Amino acid sequence: MCGIAGWVGNDKKSGALTDKVRVINKILDDQAYRGPDARGIWTDDSNKAVFGHNRLSIVELSEAGSQPMASNDGRWVISYNGELYNYKDLRERLKKKFGVSFRGNSDTEVFLYGFIYFGVDEFLRLADGMFAAAIFDKKNKQLFLVRDRVGEKPLFYFINSEGIFFASELKSIAKNVAESVQASASGLQLYTILRYIPAPLTILDGFYKLQPGHYICHESNSGVVRQIPYFSWD
């Protein structure tokens, strides 16, 4: 179990990057037990982005597995929580088909390069595992939030005029990104009827949980958010 958190701003109303670093650090403080072995912060002022990570070291114990992790060319950055069961097979396919050179032996690195070289839809079709991940494309100014097929790993997000915030835990993101928090009438109603709240809704108004088998693409230039299904039981 690891913890991820971050923010990507809109071009015009993003606020100071130092303020967002402080917010992301507070979120990481609140979910520190998810990853007691290390903490990482990545920032990009020109692209208005901050990624954070609470690390529980299981696969690749060295610094080669540290997160947030950037691609060799620096274009892509990932913060990832989960386990990719078939990462060894995908690693070999990436090496043989695309000539990818890996720095370490982590499934995080395989997840990142699988996303880059296979493309999001094809990679998620191939990926066998439980995961929640955030990947940022600096060139196209796109944030991708990805959740596994059955939703074993949690991922929450909140959108306001300054951009999009995300984190592994609802309580940690709600506590630190909103001036006031109110219960969701729809969420309460669903909980009363179903005894749980199905994604994308949560118990809090304005806070959302990424649906299992879906990914989100957030465009920094326009602020447009698209939620796209990649898996269905039908």
Short mmCIF file of C-alpha atoms in Angstrom, two decimals:
data_model
loop_
_atom_site.label_atom_id
_atom_site.label_comp_id
_atom_site.label_asym_id
_atom_site.label_seq_id
_atom_site.Cartn_x
_atom_site.Cartn_y
_atom_site.Cartn_z
CA MET A 1 0.00 0.00 0.00
CA CYS A 2 1.30 3.43 -1.00
CA GLY A 3 -0.30 6.86 -1.07
CA ILE A 4 -0.47 9.29 -3.96
CA ALA A 5 -1.47 12.95 -4.09
CA GLY A 6 -1.11 15.87 -6.44
CA TRP A 7 -2.44 18.89 -8.24
CA VAL A 8 -2.42 20.14 -11.81
CA GLY A 9 -3.55 23.70 -12.41
CA ASN A 10 -5.42 25.50 -15.11
CA ASP A 11 -3.30 27.92 -17.07
CA LYS A 12 -5.00 31.15 -15.97
CA LYS A 13 -6.16 30.65 -12.37
CA SER A 14 -3.71 28.32 -10.72
CA GLY A 15 -2.37 30.33 -7.79
CA ALA A 16 1.15 30.09 -6.37
CA LEU A 17 2.99 26.79 -6.75
CA THR A 18 4.44 27.09 -3.24
CA ASP A 19 0.91 27.07 -1.82
CA LYS A 20 0.10 23.88 -3.70
CA VAL A 21 3.31 22.20 -2.51
CA ARG A 22 2.27 22.99 1.05
CA VAL A 23 -1.20 21.52 0.45
CA ILE A 24 0.16 18.33 -1.12
CA ASN A 25 2.63 17.91 1.74
CA LYS A 26 -0.25 18.17 4.22
CA ILE A 27 -2.16 15.51 2.33
CA LEU A 28 0.92 13.29 2.42
CA ASP A 29 1.22 13.93 6.17
CA ASP A 30 -2.35 12.71 6.68
CA GLN A 31 -1.85 9.53 4.69
CA ALA A 32 1.76 8.89 5.73
CA TYR A 33 0.92 5.49 7.23
CA ARG A 34 0.18 4.25 3.70
CA GLY A 35 3.86 4.62 2.81
CA PRO A 36 6.19 4.91 5.81
CA ASP A 37 9.42 4.14 3.95
CA ALA A 38 9.83 7.36 1.97
CA ARG A 39 8.17 10.50 0.69
CA GLY A 40 8.69 12.15 -2.67
CA ILE A 41 7.63 15.49 -4.16
CA TRP A 42 7.91 16.53 -7.79
CA THR A 43 7.12 20.06 -8.95
CA ASP A 44 6.95 21.84 -12.30
CA ASP A 45 6.26 25.56 -12.11
CA SER A 46 6.02 26.05 -15.88
CA ASN A 47 3.33 23.39 -16.16
CA LYS A 48 1.61 24.21 -12.85
CA ALA A 49 1.92 20.71 -11.42
CA VAL A 50 2.80 19.04 -8.12
CA PHE A 51 2.98 15.28 -7.56
CA GLY A 52 3.52 13.59 -4.19
CA HIS A 53 4.05 10.02 -3.03
CA ASN A 54 4.06 8.05 0.22
CA ARG A 55 6.18 4.96 -0.45
CA LEU A 56 5.90 1.47 0.94
CA SER A 57 8.91 -0.30 -0.57
CA ILE A 58 8.06 -3.80 -1.79
CA VAL A 59 9.22 -4.19 -5.39
CA GLU A 60 12.62 -2.57 -6.09
CA LEU A 61 13.84 -1.38 -2.68
CA SER A 62 16.53 0.91 -4.11
CA GLU A 63 16.26 4.54 -5.18
CA ALA A 64 15.47 3.28 -8.67
CA GLY A 65 11.95 2.64 -7.39
CA SER A 66 11.45 6.06 -5.83
CA GLN A 67 8.41 8.14 -6.74
CA PRO A 68 7.21 10.37 -8.24
CA MET A 69 9.12 8.85 -11.15
CA ALA A 70 10.00 10.61 -14.40
CA SER A 71 10.59 8.99 -17.78
CA ASN A 72 14.10 9.01 -19.22
CA ASP A 73 13.30 11.95 -21.47
CA GLY A 74 11.61 13.89 -18.65
CA ARG A 75 8.34 14.29 -20.53
CA TRP A 76 6.24 11.98 -18.35
CA VAL A 77 5.85 11.72 -14.56
CA ILE A 78 3.99 9.09 -12.54
CA SER A 79 2.78 8.67 -8.97
CA TYR A 80 1.52 5.13 -8.53
CA ASN A 81 -0.06 2.91 -5.89
CA GLY A 82 -0.62 -0.76 -6.51
CA GLU A 83 0.77 -3.94 -7.95
CA LEU A 84 1.08 -4.91 -11.59
CA TYR A 85 0.97 -8.70 -11.52
CA ASN A 86 2.26 -9.24 -15.05
CA TYR A 87 4.93 -6.55 -14.96
CA LYS A 88 7.77 -8.97 -15.75
CA ASP A 89 6.07 -10.09 -18.95
CA LEU A 90 5.25 -6.50 -19.95
CA ARG A 91 8.81 -5.44 -19.16
CA GLU A 92 10.19 -8.01 -21.61
CA ARG A 93 7.69 -6.98 -24.28
CA LEU A 94 8.67 -3.33 -23.88
CA LYS A 95 12.36 -4.17 -24.16
CA LYS A 96 11.97 -6.36 -27.23
CA LYS A 97 9.35 -4.34 -29.13
CA PHE A 98 10.39 -0.78 -28.29
CA GLY A 99 13.94 -1.10 -26.97
CA VAL A 100 13.03 0.46 -23.62
CA SER A 101 15.97 0.79 -21.22
CA PHE A 102 14.94 0.36 -17.58
CA ARG A 103 16.79 1.92 -14.65
CA GLY A 104 15.49 -0.52 -12.06
CA ASN A 105 13.16 -3.47 -11.54
CA SER A 106 9.98 -1.81 -10.26
CA ASP A 107 6.49 -2.39 -11.60
CA THR A 108 6.06 1.40 -11.41
CA GLU A 109 8.60 1.87 -14.19
CA VAL A 110 6.89 -0.81 -16.27
CA PHE A 111 3.53 0.88 -15.69
CA LEU A 112 4.94 4.22 -16.86
CA TYR A 113 6.60 2.92 -20.01
CA GLY A 114 3.70 0.62 -20.81
CA PHE A 115 1.43 3.67 -20.71
CA ILE A 116 3.83 5.65 -22.92
CA TYR A 117 4.59 3.06 -25.59
CA PHE A 118 1.39 1.02 -25.79
CA GLY A 119 -0.85 4.04 -25.23
CA VAL A 120 -3.37 4.38 -22.45
CA ASP A 121 -6.16 2.21 -23.88
CA GLU A 122 -3.99 -0.66 -25.10
CA PHE A 123 -1.88 -0.67 -21.95
CA LEU A 124 -4.90 -0.79 -19.65
CA ARG A 125 -6.22 -3.71 -21.70
CA LEU A 126 -2.93 -5.53 -21.06
CA ALA A 127 -2.43 -4.49 -17.43
CA ASP A 128 -3.29 -7.19 -14.91
CA GLY A 129 -3.27 -5.80 -11.39
CA MET A 130 -4.66 -3.53 -8.74
CA PHE A 131 -3.67 0.10 -9.08
CA ALA A 132 -4.42 3.78 -8.86
CA ALA A 133 -2.09 6.06 -10.77
CA ALA A 134 -1.58 9.64 -11.86
CA ILE A 135 0.47 10.30 -14.99
CA PHE A 136 1.30 13.76 -16.33
CA ASP A 137 2.32 14.52 -19.91
CA LYS A 138 4.35 17.74 -19.79
CA LYS A 139 4.38 18.17 -23.57
CA ASN A 140 0.60 18.07 -24.05
CA LYS A 141 -0.25 19.33 -20.55
CA GLN A 142 -2.51 16.38 -19.81
CA LEU A 143 -3.14 14.64 -16.51
CA PHE A 144 -4.34 11.04 -16.55
CA LEU A 145 -5.91 9.48 -13.45
CA VAL A 146 -6.30 5.71 -13.75
CA ARG A 147 -8.04 3.11 -11.56
CA ASP A 148 -7.99 -0.67 -11.82
CA ARG A 149 -10.85 -2.71 -13.23
CA VAL A 150 -12.58 -3.59 -9.96
CA GLY A 151 -11.52 -0.58 -7.90
CA GLU A 152 -9.24 -2.31 -5.39
CA LYS A 153 -7.11 0.82 -5.08
CA PRO A 154 -8.85 4.10 -4.20
CA LEU A 155 -8.47 7.43 -5.99
CA PHE A 156 -10.36 10.63 -5.18
CA TYR A 157 -10.37 14.01 -6.89
CA PHE A 158 -11.65 17.55 -6.44
CA ILE A 159 -11.91 20.28 -9.08
CA ASN A 160 -12.08 24.03 -8.50
CA SER A 161 -11.08 27.19 -10.35
CA GLU A 162 -7.39 26.51 -9.65
CA GLY A 163 -7.29 23.06 -11.20
CA ILE A 164 -7.65 19.45 -10.15
CA PHE A 165 -6.47 17.86 -6.90
CA PHE A 166 -6.22 14.10 -6.32
CA ALA A 167 -5.31 11.76 -3.47
CA SER A 168 -5.59 8.20 -2.24
CA GLU A 169 -7.90 9.13 0.63
CA LEU A 170 -11.07 11.21 0.76
CA LYS A 171 -10.46 12.49 4.28
CA SER A 172 -6.95 13.71 3.50
CA ILE A 173 -7.93 15.59 0.34
CA ALA A 174 -11.13 17.06 1.82
CA LYS A 175 -9.34 18.31 4.92
CA ASN A 176 -6.71 20.20 2.95
CA VAL A 177 -8.14 21.51 -0.33
CA ALA A 178 -11.57 22.93 0.52
CA GLU A 179 -12.40 25.92 2.71
CA SER A 180 -15.64 24.28 3.79
CA VAL A 181 -16.97 20.75 3.37
CA GLN A 182 -20.61 19.74 3.18
CA ALA A 183 -22.32 16.37 3.02
CA SER A 184 -23.64 15.34 -0.38
CA ALA A 185 -27.43 14.96 -0.43
CA SER A 186 -27.17 12.43 -3.26
CA GLY A 187 -24.42 10.56 -1.46
CA LEU A 188 -26.43 10.35 1.74
CA GLN A 189 -29.52 9.19 -0.13
CA LEU A 190 -27.59 6.46 -1.93
CA TYR A 191 -25.98 5.33 1.29
CA THR A 192 -29.38 5.08 2.98
CA ILE A 193 -30.73 2.95 0.14
CA LEU A 194 -27.68 0.86 -0.78
CA ARG A 195 -25.56 1.00 2.41
CA TYR A 196 -22.67 2.22 0.27
CA ILE A 197 -22.02 5.09 -2.14
CA PRO A 198 -21.20 4.04 -5.70
CA ALA A 199 -18.53 5.95 -7.59
CA PRO A 200 -18.21 8.61 -8.85
CA LEU A 201 -20.11 10.11 -5.90
CA THR A 202 -18.82 10.29 -2.32
CA ILE A 203 -20.31 11.32 1.01
CA LEU A 204 -18.96 14.86 0.46
CA ASP A 205 -20.33 17.41 -1.98
CA GLY A 206 -17.89 18.27 -4.78
CA PHE A 207 -15.53 15.37 -4.08
CA TYR A 208 -15.51 12.39 -6.41
CA LYS A 209 -14.14 8.87 -6.56
CA LEU A 210 -12.79 7.63 -9.86
CA GLN A 211 -14.94 4.75 -11.07
CA PRO A 212 -13.38 1.30 -11.39
CA GLY A 213 -12.33 0.47 -14.92
CA HIS A 214 -12.14 4.16 -15.87
CA TYR A 215 -9.54 6.81 -16.44
CA ILE A 216 -9.72 10.59 -16.47
CA CYS A 217 -7.93 12.94 -18.85
CA HIS A 218 -7.62 16.53 -17.62
CA GLU A 219 -6.52 19.17 -20.14
CA SER A 220 -4.59 22.00 -18.47
CA ASN A 221 -5.06 24.41 -21.37
CA SER A 222 -8.86 24.21 -21.34
CA GLY A 223 -9.67 22.75 -17.93
CA VAL A 224 -11.76 20.09 -19.69
CA VAL A 225 -12.07 16.77 -17.85
CA ARG A 226 -13.05 13.62 -19.73
CA GLN A 227 -13.88 10.37 -17.92
CA ILE A 228 -13.39 7.35 -20.16
CA PRO A 229 -14.32 3.70 -19.45
CA TYR A 230 -11.77 1.10 -20.50
CA PHE A 231 -13.34 -2.01 -18.97
CA SER A 232 -16.83 -3.39 -18.52
CA TRP A 233 -18.26 -6.64 -17.13
CA ASP A 234 -20.91 -6.68 -19.86
#
